[in-house]
Amino acid sequence: TMAHRRRGVGVGRSSGPKFSKKAEELKAMSAESAMETVKKLEVKITDFAKKHKSEIQEDPALRQKFLQMCAPLGIDPLLSKKGFWGSLLGMGDFYYELAVKVAEVCVASRSRNGGIISVAEVKNILSQRGTKFQLAGQSTKKYSRDDIATAISKLSTLGGGFRTVKVGASTMIVSVPTELDSDHMEIMKLAQEEEGCVTVNTVRQETQWSEERAKRALDLLLSQGMAWLDMDRGVESYWFPSVWKEGFGMDDA
């Protein structure tokens, strides 16, 4: 019985390395299979890009879908005009030029909005100026709000505070390093619903916050120039130019 028990223990010990080796083999096969799948998908995306080159360059909606297809595979057609993707689609320069023009609008409007402006307003300003961009050697005015957000995402990697944030249903560009938390976002969302203006009481009623919490969030937005204070009959109203401007004269694209 003891001998049998010992043999059982011995079998268990000797099988350990075998199982370990098998696990490593399976892991290697799995990794190899995943690499093959990725390579096949890269080939399909390349074929798609070649076949639909002009549509990708001309149609902002298709351009965004194509970038979404590339992202999971680690393909970035925007990195450089050099190399395969740059020469095929020429999108790197387009987004670089767009980012520069968007940054110019953001910086020029800081004194009015404190460094936060809606993507919709930026697009409207660029459209009113008739701004054109080079895409694959052709001059184009066809770009979308998604294109602007993509351009800002590339600009954000350079630092300087540029980033996009969601405020309600809107995408806003922040061009200053100020950290905005969920309370600030909530207040700006309320301002959207209240035609660009809120009071401390409005914020408290809608959020159930204390007066101190509401004032603290509003004071930061006020100090950064993202809100304006208006006093009428003893009532302090906080106006948000970035939100207020978004509601007037904005296109839908």
GROMACS .gro file of C-alpha atoms in nm:
model
  253
    1THR     CA    1   0.000   0.000   0.000
    2MET     CA    2   0.283   0.232   0.093
    3ALA     CA    3   0.466   0.143  -0.228
    4HIS     CA    4   0.150   0.205  -0.429
    5ARG     CA    5   0.105   0.539  -0.254
    6ARG     CA    6   0.466   0.633  -0.331
    7ARG     CA    7   0.425   0.540  -0.696
    8GLY     CA    8   0.120   0.765  -0.709
    9VAL     CA    9   0.319   1.054  -0.569
   10GLY     CA   10   0.602   0.983  -0.811
   11VAL     CA   11   0.364   0.982  -1.109
   12GLY     CA   12   0.218   1.314  -0.998
   13ARG     CA   13   0.562   1.473  -0.974
   14SER     CA   14   0.685   1.344  -1.308
   15SER     CA   15   0.368   1.458  -1.484
   16GLY     CA   16   0.416   1.817  -1.363
   17PRO     CA   17   0.682   1.914  -1.620
   18LYS     CA   18   0.483   1.738  -1.895
   19PHE     CA   19   0.171   1.943  -1.819
   20SER     CA   20   0.381   2.257  -1.795
   21LYS     CA   21   0.543   2.184  -2.131
   22LYS     CA   22   0.203   2.114  -2.290
   23ALA     CA   23   0.065   2.439  -2.152
   24GLU     CA   24   0.359   2.631  -2.301
   25GLU     CA   25   0.304   2.460  -2.638
   26LEU     CA   26  -0.066   2.549  -2.635
   27LYS     CA   27   0.018   2.907  -2.538
   28ALA     CA   28   0.268   2.933  -2.823
   29MET     CA   29   0.013   2.789  -3.068
   30SER     CA   30  -0.248   3.034  -2.943
   31ALA     CA   31  -0.010   3.329  -2.984
   32GLU     CA   32   0.090   3.211  -3.331
   33SER     CA   33  -0.275   3.171  -3.430
   34ALA     CA   34  -0.353   3.522  -3.301
   35MET     CA   35  -0.060   3.666  -3.500
   36GLU     CA   36  -0.182   3.492  -3.815
   37THR     CA   37  -0.531   3.633  -3.761
   38VAL     CA   38  -0.391   3.985  -3.713
   39LYS     CA   39  -0.181   3.953  -4.030
   40LYS     CA   40  -0.485   3.840  -4.228
   41LEU     CA   41  -0.687   4.133  -4.096
   42GLU     CA   42  -0.403   4.374  -4.182
   43VAL     CA   43  -0.405   4.240  -4.539
   44LYS     CA   44  -0.784   4.287  -4.558
   45ILE     CA   45  -0.762   4.643  -4.425
   46THR     CA   46  -0.483   4.723  -4.671
   47ASP     CA   47  -0.692   4.584  -4.959
   48PHE     CA   48  -0.992   4.784  -4.835
   49ALA     CA   49  -0.783   5.103  -4.821
   50LYS     CA   50  -0.652   5.051  -5.175
   51LYS     CA   51  -0.998   4.973  -5.312
   52HIS     CA   52  -1.176   5.260  -5.136
   53LYS     CA   53  -0.893   5.513  -5.128
   54SER     CA   54  -1.087   5.801  -5.284
   55GLU     CA   55  -1.398   5.737  -5.073
   56ILE     CA   56  -1.192   5.737  -4.751
   57GLN     CA   57  -1.030   6.065  -4.853
   58GLU     CA   58  -1.357   6.232  -4.955
   59ASP     CA   59  -1.612   6.096  -4.706
   60PRO     CA   60  -1.557   6.204  -4.340
   61ALA     CA   61  -1.795   5.935  -4.208
   62LEU     CA   62  -1.615   5.653  -4.392
   63ARG     CA   63  -1.280   5.803  -4.284
   64GLN     CA   64  -1.380   5.765  -3.918
   65LYS     CA   65  -1.504   5.409  -3.969
   66PHE     CA   66  -1.175   5.320  -4.137
   67LEU     CA   67  -0.975   5.463  -3.844
   68GLN     CA   68  -1.192   5.261  -3.604
   69MET     CA   69  -1.114   4.947  -3.805
   70CYS     CA   70  -0.740   5.019  -3.783
   71ALA     CA   71  -0.721   5.099  -3.410
   72PRO     CA   72  -0.757   4.746  -3.263
   73LEU     CA   73  -0.471   4.624  -3.485
   74GLY     CA   74  -0.237   4.903  -3.381
   75ILE     CA   75  -0.238   5.055  -3.732
   76ASP     CA   76  -0.215   5.435  -3.728
   77PRO     CA   77  -0.248   5.584  -4.080
   78LEU     CA   78  -0.197   5.930  -3.929
   79LEU     CA   79   0.154   5.883  -3.792
   80SER     CA   80   0.351   6.015  -4.086
   81LYS     CA   81   0.333   6.098  -4.452
   82LYS     CA   82   0.633   5.871  -4.494
   83GLY     CA   83   0.589   5.499  -4.532
   84PHE     CA   84   0.313   5.286  -4.680
   85TRP     CA   85   0.004   5.434  -4.514
   86GLY     CA   86   0.116   5.792  -4.557
   87SER     CA   87   0.181   5.747  -4.927
   88LEU     CA   88  -0.143   5.552  -4.978
   89LEU     CA   89  -0.392   5.781  -4.803
   90GLY     CA   90  -0.203   6.099  -4.715
   91MET     CA   91  -0.414   6.153  -4.402
   92GLY     CA   92  -0.129   6.243  -4.166
   93ASP     CA   93  -0.077   6.590  -4.310
   94PHE     CA   94  -0.453   6.649  -4.328
   95TYR     CA   95  -0.502   6.586  -3.956
   96TYR     CA   96  -0.188   6.782  -3.869
   97GLU     CA   97  -0.313   7.088  -4.061
   98LEU     CA   98  -0.660   7.049  -3.911
   99ALA     CA   99  -0.514   7.025  -3.558
  100VAL     CA  100  -0.313   7.345  -3.612
  101LYS     CA  101  -0.620   7.540  -3.734
  102VAL     CA  102  -0.836   7.403  -3.450
  103ALA     CA  103  -0.567   7.499  -3.197
  104GLU     CA  104  -0.561   7.853  -3.342
  105VAL     CA  105  -0.937   7.886  -3.292
  106CYS     CA  106  -0.913   7.750  -2.936
  107VAL     CA  107  -0.632   7.986  -2.835
  108ALA     CA  108  -0.796   8.291  -2.998
  109SER     CA  109  -1.122   8.227  -2.811
  110ARG     CA  110  -0.971   8.164  -2.465
  111SER     CA  111  -1.030   8.520  -2.344
  112ARG     CA  112  -1.401   8.466  -2.410
  113ASN     CA  113  -1.455   8.107  -2.298
  114GLY     CA  114  -1.165   8.030  -2.063
  115GLY     CA  115  -1.025   7.753  -2.281
  116ILE     CA  116  -1.330   7.535  -2.338
  117ILE     CA  117  -1.520   7.540  -2.667
  118SER     CA  118  -1.752   7.298  -2.841
  119VAL     CA  119  -1.635   7.101  -3.144
  120ALA     CA  120  -1.950   7.227  -3.318
  121GLU     CA  121  -1.851   7.591  -3.265
  122VAL     CA  122  -1.496   7.529  -3.387
  123LYS     CA  123  -1.627   7.364  -3.702
  124ASN     CA  124  -1.867   7.653  -3.757
  125ILE     CA  125  -1.585   7.910  -3.725
  126LEU     CA  126  -1.361   7.718  -3.968
  127SER     CA  127  -1.652   7.680  -4.214
  128GLN     CA  128  -1.729   8.054  -4.199
  129ARG     CA  129  -1.363   8.126  -4.277
  130GLY     CA  130  -1.377   7.886  -4.572
  131THR     CA  131  -1.074   7.702  -4.437
  132LYS     CA  132  -0.941   7.432  -4.672
  133PHE     CA  133  -0.701   7.147  -4.606
  134GLN     CA  134  -0.472   6.932  -4.816
  135LEU     CA  135  -0.568   6.565  -4.838
  136ALA     CA  136  -0.368   6.342  -5.072
  137GLY     CA  137  -0.261   6.645  -5.276
  138GLN     CA  138  -0.617   6.775  -5.313
  139SER     CA  139  -0.770   7.077  -5.142
  140THR     CA  140  -1.081   6.986  -4.943
  141LYS     CA  141  -1.346   7.149  -4.723
  142LYS     CA  142  -1.498   6.813  -4.636
  143TYR     CA  143  -1.431   6.739  -4.272
  144SER     CA  144  -1.656   6.649  -3.982
  145ARG     CA  145  -1.677   6.704  -3.608
  146ASP     CA  146  -1.529   6.355  -3.572
  147ASP     CA  147  -1.231   6.465  -3.785
  148ILE     CA  148  -1.179   6.760  -3.548
  149ALA     CA  149  -1.194   6.532  -3.243
  150THR     CA  150  -0.943   6.295  -3.408
  151ALA     CA  151  -0.709   6.587  -3.481
  152ILE     CA  152  -0.727   6.698  -3.117
  153SER     CA  153  -0.650   6.344  -2.998
  154LYS     CA  154  -0.326   6.359  -3.198
  155LEU     CA  155  -0.251   6.707  -3.062
  156SER     CA  156  -0.310   6.590  -2.703
  157THR     CA  157  -0.008   6.359  -2.727
  158LEU     CA  158   0.211   6.672  -2.753
  159GLY     CA  159   0.085   6.806  -2.419
  160GLY     CA  160  -0.030   7.163  -2.361
  161GLY     CA  161  -0.364   7.064  -2.214
  162PHE     CA  162  -0.550   6.995  -2.540
  163ARG     CA  163  -0.815   6.725  -2.500
  164THR     CA  164  -1.181   6.654  -2.563
  165VAL     CA  165  -1.446   6.599  -2.295
  166LYS     CA  166  -1.812   6.504  -2.313
  167VAL     CA  167  -2.062   6.751  -2.172
  168GLY     CA  168  -2.406   6.601  -2.204
  169ALA     CA  169  -2.449   6.514  -2.569
  170SER     CA  170  -2.177   6.755  -2.683
  171THR     CA  171  -1.804   6.711  -2.736
  172MET     CA  172  -1.601   7.002  -2.602
  173ILE     CA  173  -1.234   7.088  -2.658
  174VAL     CA  174  -1.036   7.193  -2.350
  175SER     CA  175  -0.718   7.382  -2.439
  176VAL     CA  176  -0.587   7.460  -2.090
  177PRO     CA  177  -0.430   7.227  -1.828
  178THR     CA  178  -0.712   7.292  -1.576
  179GLU     CA  179  -0.846   6.967  -1.432
  180LEU     CA  180  -1.225   6.945  -1.467
  181ASP     CA  181  -1.400   6.686  -1.254
  182SER     CA  182  -1.747   6.532  -1.277
  183ASP     CA  183  -1.902   6.823  -1.080
  184HIS     CA  184  -1.782   7.075  -1.340
  185MET     CA  185  -1.911   6.852  -1.620
  186GLU     CA  186  -2.248   6.820  -1.447
  187ILE     CA  187  -2.282   7.197  -1.410
  188MET     CA  188  -2.203   7.257  -1.778
  189LYS     CA  189  -2.452   6.988  -1.874
  190LEU     CA  190  -2.714   7.172  -1.667
  191ALA     CA  191  -2.617   7.497  -1.839
  192GLN     CA  192  -2.686   7.330  -2.174
  193GLU     CA  193  -3.035   7.244  -2.057
  194GLU     CA  194  -3.090   7.596  -1.917
  195GLU     CA  195  -2.988   7.784  -2.237
  196GLY     CA  196  -2.636   7.853  -2.114
  197CYS     CA  197  -2.707   7.990  -1.766
  198VAL     CA  198  -2.739   7.849  -1.412
  199THR     CA  199  -2.766   7.981  -1.058
  200VAL     CA  200  -2.648   7.821  -0.734
  201ASN     CA  201  -3.011   7.735  -0.653
  202THR     CA  202  -3.061   7.574  -0.995
  203VAL     CA  203  -2.755   7.355  -0.941
  204ARG     CA  204  -2.864   7.258  -0.589
  205GLN     CA  205  -3.220   7.174  -0.695
  206GLU     CA  206  -3.109   6.956  -0.986
  207THR     CA  207  -2.819   6.779  -0.815
  208GLN     CA  208  -2.917   6.778  -0.444
  209TRP     CA  209  -2.569   6.914  -0.364
  210SER     CA  210  -2.486   7.133  -0.068
  211GLU     CA  211  -2.444   7.507  -0.130
  212GLU     CA  212  -2.071   7.472  -0.055
  213ARG     CA  213  -2.023   7.201  -0.319
  214ALA     CA  214  -2.215   7.394  -0.584
  215LYS     CA  215  -2.026   7.716  -0.511
  216ARG     CA  216  -1.687   7.542  -0.510
  217ALA     CA  217  -1.744   7.398  -0.859
  218LEU     CA  218  -1.887   7.723  -0.995
  219ASP     CA  219  -1.604   7.931  -0.845
  220LEU     CA  220  -1.339   7.725  -1.025
  221LEU     CA  221  -1.521   7.759  -1.358
  222LEU     CA  222  -1.555   8.132  -1.292
  223SER     CA  223  -1.188   8.174  -1.197
  224GLN     CA  224  -1.079   8.001  -1.519
  225GLY     CA  225  -1.298   8.224  -1.734
  226MET     CA  226  -1.515   7.930  -1.841
  227ALA     CA  227  -1.815   8.102  -1.681
  228TRP     CA  228  -1.920   8.465  -1.655
  229LEU     CA  229  -2.096   8.610  -1.348
  230ASP     CA  230  -2.401   8.830  -1.393
  231MET     CA  231  -2.578   8.997  -1.100
  232ASP     CA  232  -2.947   9.084  -1.141
  233ARG     CA  233  -3.159   9.196  -0.844
  234GLY     CA  234  -2.928   9.027  -0.600
  235VAL     CA  235  -2.929   8.695  -0.787
  236GLU     CA  236  -2.597   8.563  -0.919
  237SER     CA  237  -2.628   8.397  -1.260
  238TYR     CA  238  -2.343   8.202  -1.416
  239TRP     CA  239  -2.325   8.215  -1.796
  240PHE     CA  240  -2.125   7.963  -1.999
  241PRO     CA  241  -2.019   8.115  -2.333
  242SER     CA  242  -1.897   7.783  -2.478
  243VAL     CA  243  -2.236   7.623  -2.410
  244TRP     CA  244  -2.439   7.929  -2.502
  245LYS     CA  245  -2.255   7.982  -2.832
  246GLU     CA  246  -2.299   7.616  -2.924
  247GLY     CA  247  -2.676   7.654  -2.935
  248PHE     CA  248  -2.674   7.927  -3.200
  249GLY     CA  249  -2.579   7.897  -3.563
  250MET     CA  250  -2.423   7.555  -3.533
  251ASP     CA  251  -2.442   7.310  -3.823
  252ASP     CA  252  -2.527   6.944  -3.772
  253ALA     CA  253  -2.235   6.778  -3.951
   0.00000   0.00000   0.00000
